[in-house]
XYZ file of C-alpha atoms in Angstrom:
509
model
C 47.529 39.325 -24.220
C 44.613 40.353 -22.311
C 43.098 40.360 -18.821
C 44.081 37.644 -16.714
C 46.470 36.002 -19.043
C 50.288 35.796 -18.522
C 52.685 37.557 -19.898
C 56.707 35.871 -20.002
C 59.012 38.462 -20.104
C 62.935 37.557 -20.751
C 65.799 40.555 -19.699
C 69.221 39.846 -21.123
C 72.161 42.349 -19.849
C 75.334 42.526 -21.634
C 78.497 43.787 -20.156
C 79.999 45.378 -23.280
C 83.106 46.748 -21.424
C 86.556 46.411 -23.070
C 88.341 43.053 -22.271
C 90.729 44.603 -20.184
C 87.459 46.525 -17.551
C 86.796 45.096 -14.651
C 83.675 42.757 -13.891
C 80.605 45.257 -13.519
C 79.069 44.819 -10.258
C 75.329 45.006 -9.990
C 73.709 47.957 -8.268
C 69.967 47.612 -9.198
C 67.773 45.859 -11.957
C 64.654 47.922 -11.291
C 61.309 46.464 -13.282
C 58.493 49.080 -13.941
C 56.441 45.783 -13.738
C 57.883 43.225 -11.735
C 59.986 45.729 -9.322
C 63.247 44.584 -7.916
C 64.588 42.018 -9.579
C 68.184 41.819 -8.401
C 66.015 40.681 -4.943
C 62.994 39.147 -6.453
C 61.819 37.373 -3.254
C 61.046 40.972 -2.132
C 58.602 41.590 -4.959
C 55.533 38.780 -4.036
C 54.527 39.461 -7.729
C 57.200 37.752 -9.668
C 56.393 33.833 -10.564
C 58.538 31.834 -12.409
C 61.582 33.872 -11.874
C 64.975 32.638 -12.988
C 68.300 34.471 -13.518
C 72.184 33.541 -13.941
C 73.007 37.097 -13.315
C 74.354 36.976 -10.181
C 75.672 40.155 -8.766
C 78.361 40.528 -11.142
C 79.196 40.530 -14.877
C 82.511 40.137 -16.204
C 83.336 41.971 -19.160
C 82.278 40.624 -23.208
C 79.542 38.129 -21.256
C 75.924 38.103 -20.819
C 73.318 36.799 -18.096
C 69.587 36.668 -18.441
C 66.542 36.883 -16.191
C 62.756 35.411 -16.905
C 60.114 35.693 -15.287
C 55.942 35.555 -15.643
C 53.240 38.641 -15.240
C 49.803 37.816 -15.190
C 48.050 41.195 -16.951
C 45.629 43.057 -14.587
C 42.476 44.666 -14.699
C 43.322 48.498 -14.882
C 46.736 47.924 -16.560
C 47.695 50.475 -19.665
C 47.177 49.213 -23.335
C 49.702 48.884 -24.660
C 51.073 47.531 -21.825
C 54.929 49.123 -21.385
C 57.298 47.639 -18.920
C 60.766 49.119 -18.416
C 63.860 47.302 -16.984
C 66.670 49.766 -15.696
C 69.848 48.425 -14.922
C 72.636 50.081 -12.619
C 76.508 48.976 -11.897
C 79.828 50.003 -10.923
C 83.077 48.939 -12.403
C 84.581 46.571 -9.136
C 86.689 48.985 -7.446
C 85.579 52.350 -9.091
C 82.905 54.592 -8.323
C 81.677 55.191 -12.036
C 77.467 54.539 -12.886
C 76.920 52.590 -15.677
C 73.960 52.396 -16.427
C 71.500 51.298 -19.027
C 67.639 50.450 -19.257
C 65.193 48.885 -21.798
C 61.409 48.539 -22.579
C 59.068 45.846 -23.907
C 55.431 46.894 -25.171
C 52.602 44.184 -25.405
C 49.319 45.299 -27.344
C 46.360 44.333 -24.813
C 43.205 43.465 -26.051
C 39.862 42.807 -24.449
C 37.620 40.088 -26.189
C 34.472 39.696 -25.020
C 31.044 38.532 -26.541
C 27.083 39.655 -25.454
C 24.455 37.014 -26.658
C 20.712 38.495 -26.165
C 17.593 36.132 -26.001
C 14.352 37.134 -26.518
C 11.126 35.401 -27.730
C 7.274 35.393 -26.881
C 6.421 36.728 -23.730
C 2.967 34.428 -23.270
C 2.210 30.983 -24.356
C -1.360 29.571 -24.202
C -2.702 26.241 -22.968
C -5.559 24.610 -24.486
C -7.166 22.933 -21.753
C -8.251 20.226 -22.820
C -4.234 18.549 -24.598
C -2.500 20.622 -22.041
C -0.126 21.517 -24.866
C 0.792 25.398 -25.623
C 1.236 27.563 -28.139
C 4.416 27.265 -30.151
C 7.180 29.619 -28.445
C 9.836 31.153 -30.978
C 13.039 32.386 -29.162
C 15.679 34.551 -31.410
C 19.243 34.671 -30.261
C 21.473 37.558 -31.264
C 25.270 37.083 -30.839
C 27.818 39.994 -31.174
C 31.392 40.210 -30.668
C 31.954 42.785 -28.003
C 35.597 42.775 -28.586
C 38.178 46.099 -28.991
C 38.814 46.259 -32.811
C 42.145 44.975 -31.995
C 41.000 41.263 -31.030
C 41.267 38.234 -32.746
C 38.278 37.057 -34.220
C 36.379 34.857 -31.907
C 35.725 31.214 -32.647
C 32.755 29.298 -31.891
C 32.456 26.536 -29.197
C 29.329 25.828 -28.111
C 25.726 27.220 -27.537
C 23.632 25.527 -24.837
C 20.259 25.742 -23.375
C 19.243 24.951 -20.346
C 15.604 25.320 -18.318
C 14.850 26.308 -14.570
C 12.733 22.920 -14.000
C 12.529 21.382 -17.833
C 15.046 20.339 -20.107
C 15.331 23.569 -22.222
C 16.235 24.015 -25.964
C 19.150 21.784 -25.750
C 22.495 22.100 -27.194
C 22.098 24.922 -30.142
C 25.888 24.494 -31.390
C 24.439 23.536 -34.730
C 21.620 26.319 -35.388
C 24.611 29.049 -34.365
C 26.480 27.735 -36.882
C 24.063 27.586 -39.553
C 23.966 31.277 -38.590
C 26.994 31.878 -39.392
C 28.218 32.806 -35.556
C 31.682 31.324 -35.992
C 35.056 33.547 -36.452
C 33.043 36.713 -35.955
C 35.356 39.697 -35.511
C 34.986 42.277 -33.518
C 31.795 44.326 -33.641
C 30.534 41.523 -35.879
C 27.175 39.226 -35.235
C 24.655 36.748 -36.607
C 21.331 35.486 -35.119
C 18.527 32.779 -35.529
C 16.043 31.268 -34.280
C 14.574 28.031 -32.700
C 10.597 27.446 -32.132
C 9.653 25.468 -28.958
C 5.712 23.907 -28.388
C 4.610 23.947 -24.578
C 4.595 20.695 -23.328
C 2.522 19.053 -20.731
C 4.632 18.609 -17.721
C 6.465 21.856 -18.453
C 7.156 24.382 -15.511
C 3.935 26.566 -15.167
C 3.231 29.706 -14.879
C 6.703 30.560 -15.378
C 8.556 28.622 -18.419
C 12.422 30.066 -17.718
C 15.569 29.129 -19.569
C 18.584 30.588 -20.195
C 21.223 30.330 -22.850
C 25.303 30.157 -22.787
C 27.599 30.845 -25.264
C 31.468 29.753 -25.352
C 33.735 31.095 -27.940
C 37.832 31.105 -28.097
C 39.840 33.767 -29.442
C 41.485 33.043 -32.725
C 44.876 31.434 -31.605
C 44.148 31.837 -27.544
C 42.541 29.135 -25.073
C 41.155 31.910 -23.473
C 37.184 30.985 -22.820
C 34.778 34.385 -23.720
C 31.399 33.070 -22.138
C 27.901 35.085 -21.985
C 24.516 34.157 -21.289
C 21.134 35.394 -21.421
C 17.513 34.073 -19.733
C 14.244 34.771 -20.812
C 10.926 33.989 -19.161
C 7.330 33.008 -20.961
C 4.505 33.263 -18.765
C 2.409 30.463 -18.890
C -1.360 31.229 -19.118
C -4.680 29.125 -19.360
C -7.678 31.321 -21.133
C -10.683 29.079 -21.026
C -14.550 30.527 -20.701
C -17.868 28.701 -20.748
C -21.234 29.264 -22.508
C -24.425 28.113 -20.636
C -27.992 28.841 -22.826
C -31.321 27.853 -20.995
C -34.862 28.637 -21.822
C -36.634 30.564 -19.329
C -40.290 30.091 -20.449
C -40.864 26.595 -21.221
C -43.598 25.406 -22.156
C -45.482 28.228 -24.225
C -48.760 28.451 -26.257
C -47.703 29.018 -30.370
C -47.827 32.502 -30.759
C -46.229 33.285 -27.359
C -42.598 34.924 -26.612
C -40.167 32.356 -25.636
C -37.407 33.572 -23.650
C -33.609 32.278 -23.833
C -30.767 33.071 -21.447
C -27.066 33.210 -22.303
C -24.346 33.069 -19.582
C -20.972 33.368 -21.440
C -18.162 33.272 -18.203
C -14.562 33.640 -17.914
C -12.986 30.518 -16.105
C -9.143 31.071 -17.311
C -6.613 33.690 -15.586
C -6.262 36.163 -18.356
C -9.066 38.556 -19.579
C -10.742 37.694 -23.191
C -11.831 39.713 -25.615
C -15.575 37.532 -26.778
C -17.843 37.523 -29.837
C -21.519 36.421 -29.549
C -23.607 34.972 -32.258
C -27.188 33.919 -31.867
C -29.219 34.338 -35.053
C -31.878 33.018 -33.949
C -32.324 35.386 -31.499
C -30.923 38.201 -33.361
C -27.722 39.145 -31.678
C -24.036 39.986 -32.770
C -22.312 41.246 -30.321
C -18.214 41.938 -30.782
C -15.568 43.032 -28.973
C -16.620 42.319 -25.382
C -14.213 42.722 -22.395
C -14.432 39.812 -20.320
C -11.964 40.062 -17.448
C -11.481 36.912 -15.309
C -14.024 35.819 -13.302
C -14.640 36.669 -9.726
C -17.265 34.314 -8.293
C -17.767 36.407 -5.478
C -17.211 33.165 -3.065
C -20.154 31.094 -4.616
C -17.821 28.876 -6.599
C -19.577 27.307 -9.990
C -22.576 29.579 -9.911
C -21.864 32.740 -12.156
C -24.573 35.437 -11.709
C -25.380 38.796 -13.497
C -23.381 41.620 -12.338
C -20.180 39.662 -11.038
C -16.924 40.391 -12.566
C -16.297 38.452 -15.287
C -20.047 37.198 -16.070
C -21.971 38.371 -19.472
C -25.571 37.234 -18.688
C -27.608 38.199 -22.168
C -31.789 37.199 -22.162
C -33.552 38.065 -25.313
C -36.749 35.847 -26.783
C -38.639 35.477 -30.130
C -42.299 34.183 -30.955
C -42.922 30.865 -31.100
C -44.549 29.416 -33.911
C -46.200 25.771 -33.911
C -43.069 24.126 -33.321
C -40.658 23.548 -30.655
C -38.007 26.839 -30.654
C -34.335 25.457 -30.461
C -31.715 27.533 -31.298
C -27.554 27.890 -30.861
C -25.202 30.468 -29.299
C -21.700 30.703 -30.528
C -18.751 32.338 -28.805
C -15.080 32.959 -29.906
C -12.345 34.549 -27.649
C -9.507 36.239 -28.026
C -6.930 37.418 -25.882
C -6.065 41.064 -25.746
C -3.452 42.337 -28.014
C -0.748 42.548 -25.027
C -0.977 38.918 -25.245
C 0.354 38.371 -28.980
C -1.439 35.456 -28.981
C -3.450 35.076 -32.013
C -5.152 31.949 -31.001
C -8.974 31.713 -30.869
C -11.095 29.650 -28.846
C -14.831 28.723 -29.240
C -17.840 27.576 -27.462
C -21.080 26.854 -27.874
C -24.646 25.902 -25.886
C -28.167 25.536 -27.275
C -31.361 25.277 -26.081
C -34.950 24.217 -26.743
C -38.379 25.858 -25.715
C -41.005 23.592 -25.955
C -43.826 24.947 -28.029
C -47.067 22.866 -26.628
C -51.067 23.849 -27.983
C -51.934 24.376 -24.057
C -55.773 23.408 -26.113
C -59.128 24.813 -24.719
C -61.884 23.098 -22.816
C -64.700 24.267 -21.332
C -66.296 22.406 -17.766
C -69.209 20.018 -18.135
C -71.253 23.103 -16.707
C -70.305 25.850 -19.297
C -71.690 23.593 -21.777
C -75.083 23.020 -20.194
C -75.579 26.836 -19.916
C -73.905 28.096 -23.020
C -76.542 27.429 -25.199
C -75.692 29.782 -28.336
C -72.476 28.512 -28.204
C -72.882 24.721 -27.604
C -75.464 25.107 -31.054
C -72.870 27.051 -33.069
C -69.973 24.097 -32.000
C -72.565 21.071 -32.372
C -73.580 22.732 -35.797
C -70.861 24.610 -37.320
C -67.715 22.162 -35.975
C -69.765 18.641 -35.745
C -71.828 18.780 -38.841
C -75.158 18.848 -36.272
C -74.720 15.316 -35.108
C -72.882 13.945 -32.218
C -72.233 10.072 -31.092
C -72.971 9.284 -27.951
C -72.510 5.547 -28.391
C -76.171 4.628 -27.091
C -77.678 7.741 -28.755
C -76.818 9.913 -31.951
C -77.634 13.645 -31.095
C -78.979 15.197 -34.535
C -79.811 18.718 -33.242
C -80.035 21.101 -30.305
C -82.726 19.876 -29.021
C -81.491 16.648 -28.025
C -77.975 17.836 -27.013
C -79.458 19.702 -24.257
C -82.266 16.803 -23.629
C -79.241 14.966 -22.902
C -77.791 17.902 -20.406
C -80.635 18.984 -18.439
C -82.530 15.527 -18.066
C -82.980 14.076 -14.705
C -80.769 11.677 -13.379
C -83.688 9.913 -11.172
C -86.436 10.336 -13.913
C -87.432 9.699 -17.384
C -89.412 12.405 -19.512
C -92.943 10.182 -18.251
C -91.739 10.391 -14.149
C -90.691 7.090 -14.375
C -87.629 6.203 -12.419
C -84.552 5.486 -13.893
C -82.778 2.335 -13.536
C -79.015 2.440 -12.145
C -77.829 1.733 -15.801
C -79.777 3.958 -17.506
C -78.282 6.647 -14.621
C -74.927 5.637 -14.869
C -75.172 5.700 -18.605
C -76.878 9.695 -18.587
C -74.191 10.614 -16.376
C -71.680 9.581 -18.350
C -73.089 11.113 -21.386
C -73.157 14.588 -19.662
C -69.487 14.422 -19.665
C -68.914 12.396 -22.929
C -71.175 15.459 -24.901
C -68.980 18.401 -23.111
C -65.815 16.315 -24.400
C -66.763 16.126 -27.351
C -67.675 19.232 -27.663
C -64.358 20.453 -26.336
C -62.556 18.272 -29.232
C -64.579 20.443 -31.907
C -63.271 23.479 -30.629
C -60.674 25.309 -33.377
C -58.116 25.243 -30.568
C -59.659 22.333 -28.893
C -56.948 20.142 -26.687
C -55.818 16.865 -27.220
C -57.801 14.037 -26.050
C -55.795 11.692 -23.966
C -55.180 7.964 -24.398
C -57.113 5.622 -22.510
C -54.440 3.461 -20.863
C -56.932 0.513 -20.781
C -58.056 -0.031 -24.090
C -55.629 1.851 -26.218
C -57.971 4.052 -27.346
C -58.455 8.028 -26.790
C -61.300 8.619 -24.195
C -64.300 9.834 -26.323
C -64.178 6.735 -28.878
C -63.423 4.365 -25.653
C -66.416 6.078 -23.747
C -68.376 5.692 -26.927
C -68.004 1.709 -27.474
C -68.539 1.796 -23.360
C -71.953 3.253 -23.570
C -73.009 0.873 -26.572
C -72.686 -2.119 -23.573
C -73.765 -2.628 -20.234
C -70.656 -2.684 -18.122
C -71.651 0.019 -15.544
C -67.871 0.232 -13.838
C -66.257 0.914 -17.141
C -68.430 3.441 -18.102
C -68.238 5.202 -14.483
C -64.211 4.699 -15.422
C -64.057 6.955 -18.630
C -66.568 8.918 -17.103
C -63.845 9.779 -14.888
C -61.338 10.555 -17.489
C -63.690 12.418 -19.623
C -64.268 15.480 -16.577
C -60.860 15.367 -16.086
C -60.059 16.099 -19.739
C -62.698 18.650 -19.901
C -61.598 20.159 -16.925
C -57.532 20.434 -18.359
C -58.245 23.758 -20.504
C -60.385 25.466 -19.018
C -58.236 28.575 -18.209
C -57.326 28.479 -22.337
C -59.030 30.843 -24.234
C -61.528 29.767 -26.798
C -60.120 30.110 -29.971
C -63.047 30.005 -32.990
C -61.866 30.734 -36.650
C -64.670 31.642 -37.728
C -65.082 34.872 -35.123
C -68.247 33.321 -33.486
C -68.489 35.392 -30.201
C -68.940 33.231 -27.015
C -72.102 34.638 -25.393
C -73.038 34.606 -21.788
C -74.845 31.693 -20.076
C -78.557 31.463 -20.640
C -79.514 28.123 -18.787
C -83.143 29.057 -18.979
C -83.414 28.989 -23.088
C -81.206 25.592 -22.387
C -83.930 24.077 -20.670
C -86.494 25.545 -22.703
C -85.504 23.796 -25.833
C -83.991 20.213 -24.357
C -85.971 17.256 -25.465
C -86.201 15.549 -22.613
C -87.761 12.521 -24.142
C -84.562 11.805 -26.178
C -82.456 11.412 -23.181
C -84.861 8.671 -21.773
C -84.001 5.017 -21.780
């Protein structure tokens, strides 16, 4: 038997005296387990007591006492129970005594189940589905060596706030967990993938086993609980251009910001081939935003800020940064999170121009551009310039009077004013890094062509309108250095020389 079970005892008393002997009168019937069996009412520990012994027993007869005893914690193993019977022959003082013992072997059936599993699961920030969790179960028969084998009844796993793994009896049977001898064991694994709606951040579940010792109805149970911590690793990466736009040959700068928006530290690799960045195994703790939600800043915990640059060619600079993140080894999760971001820095040919005043006074360089860049000719629409004398005749002609000192008419004066700006614009467009000539929104032509066409005609308002656009163009790139591919140096202004060579008659109407 075992602790908590009932042992049924039967005591048979036989009067073996000769037939002519007097009856034996019972003086005492003492039992080491049940106590006084002669007057059992005095012993509350006796259950299901029955007796036909009375107070005396005739020669050559017998009687029987039965009772039940529940094995108690701490009873000796084996449980030895001795009964002693004391009698006197009726009318005689003789003591006629007898005793007998019964021995019950006690066994201690017990079972242990141990449940282990992954300590963490990671939640995908997009799907809400977690990693696959592998649970491992080990069942051991921890009964005493004299116990019967344990017969499997069930293995049930229930969750706290979720369904748990359910009935695992079939898994246990398949792993040989039935009919376990003392000290024998078995183990098996069960996989579960975290689902949206499962408890967060603690996914806890308990497994309970139920066995019977072979041949006994006793229920032998044990349970164990395992908790998986649910984590939410995630990060953000942005990339931006810090210098936009830039001219060709200038440095373009980019800024990369990586910050940990999850709830666990990360290890990140940052790769940007264009910027020459290849950083590995950077620790990225959980972002502490300093109270400014959503605005990561350099110096904050959990934020990496990188600024780097390259030299621009003649095309826009576009590049992409690739960031991969893993969890530190203690999380035992091998998943990789990948993010990327790109940015473009615009490269603009800023383009050089010079104002009308520059071209009127820099006679050496103006002559160089006319001859070397324009082939010695310039189309002003109403006039064709073929020499520096004619060009500077336009630039320095009086707007009020012609070369013979006669008064200019309004149309002539308008054409001369416009020709100043047109000539400067043509020279600017001829520079090796001259600014792009804008398109006239009215005619759809570039403003130089539109002005040339207008100067052939007599529409003063149109000529004046286009002269204004030409003036704006001539001002647009005045702060950009002139690039002359043949190495010509821009000499200082010399307005006296410009006036000296001017053919004023060329500007007459």
